[in-house]
Structure formats: structure tokens, C-alpha cells
Amino acid sequence: ADIGSHTGWTAAHIADAAGRVDCIDPMFRVDEFHERFCANTARWGERIDEATCETSAEWGARHGRQCAMYDGIVIDGDHNSPCPLQDAMTAERLIRPDGIVLFHDAMGQPVIDGVNSLMSHGFRSRMYFTPHMVACCWRPEGSFVPPDHKPDQMVHWGGVRAMMPGYDFARMA
């Protein structure tokens, strides 16, 4: 699933790799965003099972008590508090035991709050030092092994770490 599908590029990559994807973004209510999403994902249209204009909380509530539905969920929705935390709570319930949750733009404190919430519920986390920072969270009892990542050595990443005081890098896996 892709929470915060916006213009569809992440959804297109998920569909290309995984075969199927559900897309969640309240911005789909705006015709221009929905049209751009449809244009960007047209090639993968049959692989997009759902494109809903709900928030993740609405989408999660609609799924009721269903759980363990997804192999992975990408969170790149509203980055303002408490939305990333709500997205994380929805994702935690809807991923399979060996599923993963990826957070895009994992530098801001509200997104870190979502990561920390999963970690407080037993998830492990690895931060990938990319231009937008990506946090990968998974349950240790699953079979998932996060890929290694070598950050760009031309970037001084210590400054980025200093901008993320809410993330406990000592707990990184």
C-alpha cells in the first residue's frame, strides 16, 4: 500500500516491483491531483487495486479489524503531527508479520514519531541516508532482512543526524 500516493510515482514503482498496490491520498479529491496520478500510473493501471481519497485513518477504519493484509506499506503522506503517527498505527495493524513499513522524508520529528511508535511496539528500524531520508521498519520475528546501504560519501551526514534529535540512532539495526 502507498499512503500519500500524491502523483503516483511511488505507487508505480511498487506496482512494477510487487504487482499490486492500494493507493491512499486525500488529495485525490482535487481533480488536478487525481488526473496527474492517473496519468502517471496509466501503465500500471490494472495493478492498482484501489485509489482512494481517504486519510490513512479513514482507510484503516474502513478495513475494520482486518489485519496482516500487506507485505509492505510506504508512508509519504501528510508530514504534520499527528498524521505520520496515525499512518504508522494503521500500517502496524495492516502489514503481515514479516512485512515492512517505509517512511519517506524521515527527517522531521512528526515522521520520527511514527518510526519511534513502531519501535516501541517491537519493530526494528534502519535509517537510509538518502536526499530525503528513508526509514525502514520491520518486526524482528519476520524473515525480512533490510538491504545494506552505502550513503553518498560526498555528503556530510553528521549535520543531518544533528537535525534529527528525536531519532535514537543507537537503536538502529
PDB file of C-alpha atoms in Angstrom:
ATOM      1  CA  ALA A   1       0.000   0.000   0.000  1.00  0.00           C
ATOM      2  CA  ASP A   2       1.076   3.574  -0.616  1.00  0.00           C
ATOM      3  CA  ILE A   3      -0.120   6.070   1.998  1.00  0.00           C
ATOM      4  CA  GLY A   4       0.332   9.509   0.490  1.00  0.00           C
ATOM      5  CA  SER A   5       0.291   8.449  -3.152  1.00  0.00           C
ATOM      6  CA  HIS A   6       0.025  12.052  -4.349  1.00  0.00           C
ATOM      7  CA  THR A   7       1.109  11.965  -8.017  1.00  0.00           C
ATOM      8  CA  GLY A   8       1.624   8.212  -8.245  1.00  0.00           C
ATOM      9  CA  TRP A   9       5.344   7.721  -8.741  1.00  0.00           C
ATOM     10  CA  THR A  10       5.864   5.619  -5.640  1.00  0.00           C
ATOM     11  CA  ALA A  11       2.749   3.615  -6.473  1.00  0.00           C
ATOM     12  CA  ALA A  12       4.109   2.993  -9.981  1.00  0.00           C
ATOM     13  CA  HIS A  13       7.365   1.637  -8.543  1.00  0.00           C
ATOM     14  CA  ILE A  14       5.503  -0.566  -6.057  1.00  0.00           C
ATOM     15  CA  ALA A  15       3.234  -1.887  -8.824  1.00  0.00           C
ATOM     16  CA  ASP A  16       6.221  -2.570 -11.030  1.00  0.00           C
ATOM     17  CA  ALA A  17       8.046  -4.484  -8.285  1.00  0.00           C
ATOM     18  CA  ALA A  18       5.250  -6.094  -6.309  1.00  0.00           C
ATOM     19  CA  GLY A  19       2.493  -6.421  -8.859  1.00  0.00           C
ATOM     20  CA  ARG A  20      -0.386  -4.852  -6.898  1.00  0.00           C
ATOM     21  CA  VAL A  21      -0.843  -1.713  -4.824  1.00  0.00           C
ATOM     22  CA  ASP A  22      -3.551   0.195  -2.987  1.00  0.00           C
ATOM     23  CA  CYS A  23      -3.153   3.981  -3.070  1.00  0.00           C
ATOM     24  CA  ILE A  24      -4.391   6.287  -0.335  1.00  0.00           C
ATOM     25  CA  ASP A  25      -4.344  10.086  -0.561  1.00  0.00           C
ATOM     26  CA  PRO A  26      -6.993  12.647   0.413  1.00  0.00           C
ATOM     27  CA  MET A  27      -5.580  14.911  -2.311  1.00  0.00           C
ATOM     28  CA  PHE A  28      -7.303  12.667  -4.868  1.00  0.00           C
ATOM     29  CA  ARG A  29     -10.385  14.811  -4.067  1.00  0.00           C
ATOM     30  CA  VAL A  30      -8.694  17.566  -6.073  1.00  0.00           C
ATOM     31  CA  ASP A  31      -9.287  16.840  -9.758  1.00  0.00           C
ATOM     32  CA  GLU A  32      -5.834  18.037 -10.883  1.00  0.00           C
ATOM     33  CA  PHE A  33      -4.053  15.710  -8.449  1.00  0.00           C
ATOM     34  CA  HIS A  34      -6.238  12.749  -9.313  1.00  0.00           C
ATOM     35  CA  GLU A  35      -5.766  13.347 -13.046  1.00  0.00           C
ATOM     36  CA  ARG A  36      -1.999  13.604 -12.636  1.00  0.00           C
ATOM     37  CA  PHE A  37      -1.986  10.412 -10.538  1.00  0.00           C
ATOM     38  CA  CYS A  38      -3.988   8.595 -13.244  1.00  0.00           C
ATOM     39  CA  ALA A  39      -1.655   9.862 -15.998  1.00  0.00           C
ATOM     40  CA  ASN A  40       1.465   8.841 -14.069  1.00  0.00           C
ATOM     41  CA  THR A  41       0.148   5.372 -13.226  1.00  0.00           C
ATOM     42  CA  ALA A  42      -1.662   4.592 -16.501  1.00  0.00           C
ATOM     43  CA  ARG A  43       0.937   1.991 -17.483  1.00  0.00           C
ATOM     44  CA  TRP A  44       0.278   0.117 -14.232  1.00  0.00           C
ATOM     45  CA  GLY A  45      -3.472   0.802 -14.053  1.00  0.00           C
ATOM     46  CA  GLU A  46      -4.520  -2.846 -13.792  1.00  0.00           C
ATOM     47  CA  ARG A  47      -2.088  -3.328 -10.881  1.00  0.00           C
ATOM     48  CA  ILE A  48      -3.628  -0.542  -8.821  1.00  0.00           C
ATOM     49  CA  ASP A  49      -6.333  -2.272  -6.843  1.00  0.00           C
ATOM     50  CA  GLU A  50      -7.623   0.845  -5.134  1.00  0.00           C
ATOM     51  CA  ALA A  51      -7.052   4.594  -5.325  1.00  0.00           C
ATOM     52  CA  THR A  52      -8.998   6.192  -2.508  1.00  0.00           C
ATOM     53  CA  CYS A  53      -9.283   9.824  -1.406  1.00  0.00           C
ATOM     54  CA  GLU A  54      -9.337   8.873   2.268  1.00  0.00           C
ATOM     55  CA  THR A  55      -6.863   9.662   5.005  1.00  0.00           C
ATOM     56  CA  SER A  56      -4.968   6.638   6.294  1.00  0.00           C
ATOM     57  CA  ALA A  57      -7.105   6.717   9.450  1.00  0.00           C
ATOM     58  CA  GLU A  58     -10.308   6.582   7.355  1.00  0.00           C
ATOM     59  CA  TRP A  59      -8.836   3.882   5.132  1.00  0.00           C
ATOM     60  CA  GLY A  60      -7.703   1.863   8.148  1.00  0.00           C
ATOM     61  CA  ALA A  61     -11.091   2.241   9.849  1.00  0.00           C
ATOM     62  CA  ARG A  62     -12.826   1.007   6.699  1.00  0.00           C
ATOM     63  CA  HIS A  63     -10.719  -2.156   6.913  1.00  0.00           C
ATOM     64  CA  GLY A  64     -12.072  -2.643  10.435  1.00  0.00           C
ATOM     65  CA  ARG A  65     -10.373  -5.432  12.328  1.00  0.00           C
ATOM     66  CA  GLN A  66      -8.715  -6.900   9.260  1.00  0.00           C
ATOM     67  CA  CYS A  67      -5.014  -7.319   9.765  1.00  0.00           C
ATOM     68  CA  ALA A  68      -1.963  -8.784   8.075  1.00  0.00           C
ATOM     69  CA  MET A  69      -3.094  -7.757   4.604  1.00  0.00           C
ATOM     70  CA  TYR A  70       0.051  -6.194   3.147  1.00  0.00           C
ATOM     71  CA  ASP A  71       3.655  -7.199   2.602  1.00  0.00           C
ATOM     72  CA  GLY A  72       4.665  -3.576   2.855  1.00  0.00           C
ATOM     73  CA  ILE A  73       3.352  -0.068   3.301  1.00  0.00           C
ATOM     74  CA  VAL A  74       5.096   3.109   2.191  1.00  0.00           C
ATOM     75  CA  ILE A  75       4.222   6.191   4.227  1.00  0.00           C
ATOM     76  CA  ASP A  76       4.721   9.517   2.488  1.00  0.00           C
ATOM     77  CA  GLY A  77       1.522  11.329   3.401  1.00  0.00           C
ATOM     78  CA  ASP A  78       0.877  14.417   5.473  1.00  0.00           C
ATOM     79  CA  HIS A  79       4.110  15.109   7.374  1.00  0.00           C
ATOM     80  CA  ASN A  80       2.439  17.243  10.049  1.00  0.00           C
ATOM     81  CA  SER A  81       1.757  15.881  13.524  1.00  0.00           C
ATOM     82  CA  PRO A  82      -0.075  13.637  14.307  1.00  0.00           C
ATOM     83  CA  CYS A  83      -0.530  12.247  10.772  1.00  0.00           C
ATOM     84  CA  PRO A  84       2.693  10.166  10.469  1.00  0.00           C
ATOM     85  CA  LEU A  85       1.961   8.618  13.865  1.00  0.00           C
ATOM     86  CA  GLN A  86      -1.591   7.763  12.762  1.00  0.00           C
ATOM     87  CA  ASP A  87      -0.203   6.364   9.490  1.00  0.00           C
ATOM     88  CA  ALA A  88       2.224   4.187  11.468  1.00  0.00           C
ATOM     89  CA  MET A  89      -0.542   2.871  13.720  1.00  0.00           C
ATOM     90  CA  THR A  90      -2.640   1.980  10.674  1.00  0.00           C
ATOM     91  CA  ALA A  91       0.332   0.330   8.973  1.00  0.00           C
ATOM     92  CA  GLU A  92       1.251  -1.677  12.067  1.00  0.00           C
ATOM     93  CA  ARG A  93      -2.158  -3.327  12.050  1.00  0.00           C
ATOM     94  CA  LEU A  94      -2.345  -3.955   8.309  1.00  0.00           C
ATOM     95  CA  ILE A  95       1.077  -5.427   7.485  1.00  0.00           C
ATOM     96  CA  ARG A  96       1.889  -9.093   7.670  1.00  0.00           C
ATOM     97  CA  PRO A  97       4.220 -10.324  10.440  1.00  0.00           C
ATOM     98  CA  ASP A  98       7.164 -10.290   8.035  1.00  0.00           C
ATOM     99  CA  GLY A  99       6.065  -7.081   6.303  1.00  0.00           C
ATOM    100  CA  ILE A 100       7.866  -3.765   6.265  1.00  0.00           C
ATOM    101  CA  VAL A 101       6.911  -0.130   6.700  1.00  0.00           C
ATOM    102  CA  LEU A 102       8.937   2.500   4.842  1.00  0.00           C
ATOM    103  CA  PHE A 103       8.799   6.169   5.787  1.00  0.00           C
ATOM    104  CA  HIS A 104       9.829   8.679   3.121  1.00  0.00           C
ATOM    105  CA  ASP A 105      11.051  12.109   4.254  1.00  0.00           C
ATOM    106  CA  ALA A 106      12.076  10.616   7.588  1.00  0.00           C
ATOM    107  CA  MET A 107      13.858  13.706   8.809  1.00  0.00           C
ATOM    108  CA  GLY A 108      11.080  15.678  10.506  1.00  0.00           C
ATOM    109  CA  GLN A 109      10.033  14.997  14.085  1.00  0.00           C
ATOM    110  CA  PRO A 110       6.419  14.041  13.223  1.00  0.00           C
ATOM    111  CA  VAL A 111       7.716  11.308  10.882  1.00  0.00           C
ATOM    112  CA  ILE A 112      10.259  10.215  13.501  1.00  0.00           C
ATOM    113  CA  ASP A 113       7.330   9.955  15.950  1.00  0.00           C
ATOM    114  CA  GLY A 114       5.782   7.363  13.608  1.00  0.00           C
ATOM    115  CA  VAL A 115       9.066   5.436  13.432  1.00  0.00           C
ATOM    116  CA  ASN A 116       9.506   5.603  17.205  1.00  0.00           C
ATOM    117  CA  SER A 117       5.951   4.344  17.720  1.00  0.00           C
ATOM    118  CA  LEU A 118       6.672   1.228  15.679  1.00  0.00           C
ATOM    119  CA  MET A 119       9.959   0.728  17.527  1.00  0.00           C
ATOM    120  CA  SER A 120       8.121   0.981  20.863  1.00  0.00           C
ATOM    121  CA  HIS A 121       5.899  -1.862  19.616  1.00  0.00           C
ATOM    122  CA  GLY A 122       8.840  -4.165  18.937  1.00  0.00           C
ATOM    123  CA  PHE A 123       9.801  -3.144  15.412  1.00  0.00           C
ATOM    124  CA  ARG A 124      13.398  -2.661  14.374  1.00  0.00           C
ATOM    125  CA  SER A 125      14.433   0.314  12.297  1.00  0.00           C
ATOM    126  CA  ARG A 126      17.144   1.247   9.873  1.00  0.00           C
ATOM    127  CA  MET A 127      17.671   4.750   8.539  1.00  0.00           C
ATOM    128  CA  TYR A 128      18.856   5.133   4.964  1.00  0.00           C
ATOM    129  CA  PHE A 129      20.814   8.298   4.338  1.00  0.00           C
ATOM    130  CA  THR A 130      19.317   9.490   1.059  1.00  0.00           C
ATOM    131  CA  PRO A 131      18.435  13.043  -0.004  1.00  0.00           C
ATOM    132  CA  HIS A 132      15.000  12.616   1.607  1.00  0.00           C
ATOM    133  CA  MET A 133      15.977  10.095   4.306  1.00  0.00           C
ATOM    134  CA  VAL A 134      14.111   6.799   4.360  1.00  0.00           C
ATOM    135  CA  ALA A 135      13.324   4.809   7.493  1.00  0.00           C
ATOM    136  CA  CYS A 136      12.680   1.089   7.142  1.00  0.00           C
ATOM    137  CA  CYS A 137      10.812  -0.654   9.968  1.00  0.00           C
ATOM    138  CA  TRP A 138      10.182  -4.384  10.370  1.00  0.00           C
ATOM    139  CA  ARG A 139       9.370  -6.933  13.030  1.00  0.00           C
ATOM    140  CA  PRO A 140      12.416  -8.954  14.120  1.00  0.00           C
ATOM    141  CA  GLU A 141      10.485 -12.245  14.182  1.00  0.00           C
ATOM    142  CA  GLY A 142       9.814 -11.982  10.442  1.00  0.00           C
ATOM    143  CA  SER A 143      12.102 -13.172   7.674  1.00  0.00           C
ATOM    144  CA  PHE A 144      12.844  -9.702   6.285  1.00  0.00           C
ATOM    145  CA  VAL A 145      16.477  -8.646   6.159  1.00  0.00           C
ATOM    146  CA  PRO A 146      16.947  -4.979   5.302  1.00  0.00           C
ATOM    147  CA  PRO A 147      19.300  -4.273   2.439  1.00  0.00           C
ATOM    148  CA  ASP A 148      22.626  -2.650   3.125  1.00  0.00           C
ATOM    149  CA  HIS A 149      23.018   0.929   2.019  1.00  0.00           C
ATOM    150  CA  LYS A 150      26.123   2.968   1.479  1.00  0.00           C
ATOM    151  CA  PRO A 151      25.407   6.685   1.874  1.00  0.00           C
ATOM    152  CA  ASP A 152      26.911   9.178  -0.536  1.00  0.00           C
ATOM    153  CA  GLN A 153      30.351   9.865   0.917  1.00  0.00           C
ATOM    154  CA  MET A 154      30.349  13.386  -0.512  1.00  0.00           C
ATOM    155  CA  VAL A 155      27.568  14.414   1.897  1.00  0.00           C
ATOM    156  CA  HIS A 156      28.331  15.368   5.498  1.00  0.00           C
ATOM    157  CA  TRP A 157      25.653  13.226   7.168  1.00  0.00           C
ATOM    158  CA  GLY A 158      26.584  14.319  10.707  1.00  0.00           C
ATOM    159  CA  GLY A 159      24.659  17.534  10.099  1.00  0.00           C
ATOM    160  CA  VAL A 160      21.596  15.516   9.148  1.00  0.00           C
ATOM    161  CA  ARG A 161      21.887  13.440  12.312  1.00  0.00           C
ATOM    162  CA  ALA A 162      22.019  16.659  14.345  1.00  0.00           C
ATOM    163  CA  MET A 163      18.731  17.736  12.745  1.00  0.00           C
ATOM    164  CA  MET A 164      17.058  14.529  13.955  1.00  0.00           C
ATOM    165  CA  PRO A 165      17.327  14.669  17.755  1.00  0.00           C
ATOM    166  CA  GLY A 166      14.172  12.572  18.196  1.00  0.00           C
ATOM    167  CA  TYR A 167      15.590   9.504  16.446  1.00  0.00           C
ATOM    168  CA  ASP A 168      17.711   7.183  18.544  1.00  0.00           C
ATOM    169  CA  PHE A 169      20.432   6.164  16.112  1.00  0.00           C
ATOM    170  CA  ALA A 170      21.819   3.819  18.772  1.00  0.00           C
ATOM    171  CA  ARG A 171      18.691   1.659  18.301  1.00  0.00           C
ATOM    172  CA  MET A 172      19.236   1.332  14.553  1.00  0.00           C
ATOM    173  CA  ALA A 173      19.530  -2.178  13.252  1.00  0.00           C
TER     174      ALA A 173
END
